[in-house]
Amino acid sequence: ELKVEQNPLFLSMQEGKNYTIYCNYSTTSDRLYWYRQDPGKSLESLFVLLSNGAVKQEGRLMASLDTKARLSTLHITAAVHDLSATYFCAGSPYNNNDMRFGAGTRLTVKP
Amino acid sequence: KAGVTQTPRYLIKTRGQQVTLSCSPISGHRSVSWYQQTPGQGLQFLFEYFSETQRNKGNFPGRFSGRQFSNSRSEMNVSTLELGDSALYLCASSLAAGYGYTFGSGTRLTVV
């Protein structure tokens, strides 16, 4: 069974600063996903990473995947308050939708 | 286009009762998965259905069951409710493996 570990679990940032959230997984995972969850809300899909070396960017967020290291990163550039949320990574094998989540990183961006 | 619809949004049940939650996926999506989210355990995978067949199952007791209908709508049932079953239950649908999921708003179940 795929195990997914995120760190840090809690992250408090100043606006304008950069930081990276790390996601390690235990076995071969051909698909890596990043989701955002606001308090009391459901999960919003941010990125789907499908292959080694994949890099995707949306606004101040950039995600990458290194399947050899079994590592994905979510990089935050020049954080703003609106990015405050919990971010989850999840992985699944190539051939099915058995998607397993990490514990989440609760990000707080302070002025 | 319409997203993933879960009903009801909130539910309060008594220990020992059973409950059925409903999920309507995005039109054309044939894969539906269910997750339980709690503060202590995080997001835990319950099961996945594709074309009316359960393809994957998480580590939950047999009290948790599900099914999928020919129109891809899915239901999950929890029998003999326990206090620990209080959680946000999320349904998600996907076009196919590897496309990622779109999540519904969830059903918040409280067992008293």
Short mmCIF file of C-alpha atoms in Angstrom, two decimals:
data_model
loop_
_atom_site.label_atom_id
_atom_site.label_comp_id
_atom_site.label_asym_id
_atom_site.label_seq_id
_atom_site.Cartn_x
_atom_site.Cartn_y
_atom_site.Cartn_z
CA GLU A 1 0.00 0.00 0.00
CA LEU A 2 1.29 3.41 -0.93
CA LYS A 3 2.33 5.61 1.98
CA VAL A 4 2.58 9.36 1.51
CA GLU A 5 4.41 11.65 3.90
CA GLN A 6 4.34 15.42 3.83
CA ASN A 7 6.48 17.90 5.65
CA PRO A 8 6.16 20.21 7.28
CA LEU A 9 2.71 19.61 8.72
CA PHE A 10 2.40 23.21 9.82
CA LEU A 11 3.93 26.20 8.11
CA SER A 12 3.67 29.83 9.09
CA MET A 13 5.06 32.24 6.53
CA GLN A 14 5.44 35.95 6.13
CA GLU A 15 3.91 37.52 3.07
CA GLY A 16 6.41 37.88 0.28
CA LYS A 17 8.56 34.95 1.37
CA ASN A 18 9.26 31.70 -0.48
CA TYR A 19 8.92 28.21 0.87
CA THR A 20 8.68 24.57 -0.22
CA ILE A 21 6.42 21.74 0.93
CA TYR A 22 7.83 18.24 0.50
CA CYS A 23 5.96 15.06 -0.31
CA ASN A 24 7.66 11.66 -0.10
CA TYR A 25 6.00 8.42 -1.05
CA SER A 26 6.88 4.85 -0.23
CA THR A 27 6.46 2.80 -3.38
CA THR A 28 6.15 3.36 -7.06
CA SER A 29 3.54 5.97 -7.70
CA ASP A 30 3.05 6.93 -11.27
CA ARG A 31 0.73 9.80 -10.54
CA LEU A 32 1.15 12.57 -8.00
CA TYR A 33 -1.53 15.10 -7.17
CA TRP A 34 -1.70 18.29 -5.18
CA TYR A 35 -4.92 19.57 -3.64
CA ARG A 36 -5.90 22.60 -1.63
CA GLN A 37 -8.51 22.63 1.12
CA ASP A 38 -9.90 25.76 2.78
CA PRO A 39 -11.43 25.42 6.25
CA GLY A 40 -14.84 23.78 6.11
CA LYS A 41 -14.56 23.27 2.36
CA SER A 42 -13.88 20.39 0.03
CA LEU A 43 -10.67 19.67 -1.87
CA GLU A 44 -9.69 21.66 -4.93
CA SER A 45 -7.37 20.08 -7.47
CA LEU A 46 -4.19 22.10 -8.06
CA PHE A 47 -1.82 19.92 -10.06
CA VAL A 48 -1.61 16.47 -11.62
CA LEU A 49 1.96 15.29 -12.24
CA LEU A 50 2.20 12.34 -14.57
CA SER A 51 5.86 11.67 -15.23
CA ASN A 52 9.35 12.01 -13.87
CA GLY A 53 10.61 15.55 -14.17
CA ALA A 54 7.13 17.01 -14.59
CA VAL A 55 6.85 20.63 -13.50
CA LYS A 56 3.64 22.61 -13.41
CA GLN A 57 3.02 26.19 -12.36
CA GLU A 58 -0.07 28.15 -11.53
CA GLY A 59 0.36 31.65 -10.20
CA ARG A 60 2.60 31.60 -7.14
CA LEU A 61 2.57 27.79 -6.87
CA MET A 62 4.88 25.41 -8.69
CA ALA A 63 4.87 21.63 -8.34
CA SER A 64 7.47 19.14 -9.48
CA LEU A 65 7.92 15.38 -9.46
CA ASP A 66 11.05 13.24 -9.14
CA THR A 67 9.97 9.61 -9.38
CA LYS A 68 13.48 8.29 -8.80
CA ALA A 69 13.69 10.06 -5.45
CA ARG A 70 9.98 9.40 -4.82
CA LEU A 71 9.63 13.07 -4.07
CA SER A 72 7.31 15.84 -5.10
CA THR A 73 7.61 19.46 -4.06
CA LEU A 74 5.18 22.35 -3.95
CA HIS A 75 7.05 25.64 -4.08
CA ILE A 76 5.40 28.85 -2.97
CA THR A 77 6.78 32.08 -4.35
CA ALA A 78 6.17 35.46 -2.71
CA ALA A 79 3.38 34.17 -0.51
CA VAL A 80 0.17 36.14 -0.09
CA HIS A 81 -2.55 35.78 2.53
CA ASP A 82 -4.94 34.17 0.04
CA LEU A 83 -2.68 31.12 -0.10
CA SER A 84 -3.49 30.26 3.51
CA ALA A 85 -5.06 26.78 3.38
CA THR A 86 -4.20 23.13 3.90
CA TYR A 87 -2.30 21.52 1.03
CA PHE A 88 -2.43 17.80 0.40
CA CYS A 89 -0.36 15.63 -1.85
CA ALA A 90 -1.62 12.24 -3.00
CA GLY A 91 -0.29 9.43 -5.12
CA SER A 92 -1.75 6.61 -7.14
CA PRO A 93 -0.47 3.82 -9.37
CA TYR A 94 -0.61 4.22 -13.11
CA ASN A 95 -3.43 1.83 -13.74
CA ASN A 96 -5.98 2.68 -11.10
CA ASN A 97 -7.51 5.40 -8.98
CA ASP A 98 -6.48 4.03 -5.60
CA MET A 99 -5.29 7.44 -4.46
CA ARG A 100 -3.68 7.83 -1.03
CA PHE A 101 -3.19 11.15 0.69
CA GLY A 102 -0.54 12.66 2.87
CA ALA A 103 -1.47 14.22 6.22
CA GLY A 104 -1.60 17.71 4.75
CA THR A 105 0.37 20.88 5.36
CA ARG A 106 -1.50 23.67 7.07
CA LEU A 107 -0.13 26.90 5.64
CA THR A 108 -0.71 30.26 7.30
CA VAL A 109 0.54 33.38 5.55
CA LYS A 110 0.88 36.37 7.83
CA PRO A 111 1.10 40.01 6.80
CA LYS B 1 -20.93 21.93 -16.08
CA ALA B 2 -22.26 20.50 -12.84
CA GLY B 3 -19.71 19.28 -10.33
CA VAL B 4 -19.83 16.34 -7.99
CA THR B 5 -23.00 16.49 -5.91
CA GLN B 6 -23.25 14.91 -2.49
CA THR B 7 -26.38 14.64 -0.43
CA PRO B 8 -27.18 15.31 2.29
CA ARG B 9 -24.68 17.98 3.35
CA TYR B 10 -25.20 17.40 7.06
CA LEU B 11 -26.49 14.46 8.99
CA ILE B 12 -26.93 13.64 12.66
CA LYS B 13 -27.45 10.02 13.61
CA THR B 14 -27.57 8.01 16.80
CA ARG B 15 -25.18 5.20 17.66
CA GLY B 16 -26.36 1.89 16.28
CA GLN B 17 -28.30 3.41 13.41
CA GLN B 18 -27.34 3.10 9.78
CA VAL B 19 -26.86 5.80 7.20
CA THR B 20 -26.76 6.08 3.42
CA LEU B 21 -24.89 8.85 1.63
CA SER B 22 -25.33 9.69 -2.01
CA CYS B 23 -22.98 10.96 -4.67
CA SER B 24 -23.67 12.06 -8.23
CA PRO B 25 -20.46 12.31 -10.26
CA ILE B 26 -19.65 14.72 -13.04
CA SER B 27 -21.40 13.68 -16.22
CA GLY B 28 -19.22 11.20 -18.11
CA HIS B 29 -17.11 10.27 -15.11
CA ARG B 30 -17.27 6.56 -14.43
CA SER B 31 -14.89 6.29 -11.50
CA VAL B 32 -16.19 7.26 -8.07
CA SER B 33 -14.21 7.08 -4.87
CA TRP B 34 -15.12 7.73 -1.27
CA TYR B 35 -12.92 9.15 1.47
CA GLN B 36 -13.36 9.72 5.16
CA GLN B 37 -11.77 12.83 6.63
CA THR B 38 -11.25 13.29 10.36
CA PRO B 39 -8.92 15.62 12.30
CA GLY B 40 -7.08 12.67 13.81
CA GLN B 41 -6.73 10.31 10.84
CA GLY B 42 -6.77 12.73 7.94
CA LEU B 43 -8.05 11.60 4.57
CA GLN B 44 -8.58 7.88 4.42
CA PHE B 45 -9.57 5.95 1.33
CA LEU B 46 -12.75 3.93 1.65
CA PHE B 47 -13.38 2.43 -1.79
CA GLU B 48 -13.46 3.08 -5.50
CA TYR B 49 -16.09 2.05 -8.01
CA PHE B 50 -15.83 1.91 -11.76
CA SER B 51 -18.65 0.79 -14.02
CA GLU B 52 -20.63 -0.59 -11.07
CA THR B 53 -17.70 -2.70 -9.83
CA GLN B 54 -15.66 -2.09 -6.71
CA ARG B 55 -12.07 -1.91 -7.89
CA ASN B 56 -10.24 -0.87 -4.76
CA LYS B 57 -10.99 -0.96 -1.07
CA GLY B 58 -9.35 0.69 1.91
CA ASN B 59 -8.88 -0.68 5.41
CA PHE B 60 -12.33 -0.15 6.85
CA PRO B 61 -14.58 -2.67 8.59
CA GLY B 62 -17.39 -4.39 6.75
CA ARG B 63 -19.87 -1.93 8.26
CA PHE B 64 -18.80 0.40 5.48
CA SER B 65 -20.13 -0.58 2.10
CA GLY B 66 -20.91 1.04 -1.18
CA ARG B 67 -22.34 0.54 -4.59
CA GLN B 68 -22.50 2.22 -7.94
CA PHE B 69 -25.43 2.33 -10.29
CA SER B 70 -25.50 2.13 -14.06
CA ASN B 71 -25.67 5.93 -14.32
CA SER B 72 -22.44 6.11 -12.25
CA ARG B 73 -24.20 7.54 -9.23
CA SER B 74 -22.85 5.99 -6.05
CA GLU B 75 -24.03 5.41 -2.52
CA MET B 76 -22.15 4.46 0.58
CA ASN B 77 -23.73 2.87 3.60
CA VAL B 78 -22.51 2.66 7.16
CA SER B 79 -24.32 0.25 9.43
CA THR B 80 -24.30 0.09 13.23
CA LEU B 81 -22.90 3.58 13.56
CA GLU B 82 -20.22 4.29 16.15
CA LEU B 83 -19.17 7.62 17.63
CA GLY B 84 -15.87 7.29 15.77
CA ASP B 85 -17.68 7.33 12.45
CA SER B 86 -18.30 11.05 12.88
CA ALA B 87 -16.43 12.59 9.98
CA LEU B 88 -16.61 14.44 6.71
CA TYR B 89 -17.29 11.93 3.95
CA LEU B 90 -16.03 13.03 0.58
CA CYS B 91 -16.97 11.61 -2.76
CA ALA B 92 -14.80 12.21 -5.81
CA SER B 93 -15.22 11.37 -9.45
CA SER B 94 -12.74 10.89 -12.24
CA LEU B 95 -12.85 10.41 -15.97
CA ALA B 96 -10.31 7.57 -15.81
CA ALA B 97 -7.24 6.40 -13.93
CA GLY B 98 -4.55 9.03 -13.77
CA TYR B 99 -6.77 12.03 -14.41
CA GLY B 100 -7.11 12.97 -10.79
CA TYR B 101 -10.29 13.51 -8.92
CA THR B 102 -12.88 16.22 -8.60
CA PHE B 103 -14.30 16.26 -5.11
CA GLY B 104 -17.80 16.98 -3.94
CA SER B 105 -18.59 19.28 -1.02
CA GLY B 106 -18.89 16.35 1.33
CA THR B 107 -21.40 15.05 3.84
CA ARG B 108 -20.67 15.89 7.44
CA LEU B 109 -21.89 13.02 9.58
CA THR B 110 -22.21 13.42 13.32
CA VAL B 111 -22.95 10.35 15.42
CA VAL B 112 -24.32 11.04 18.90
#
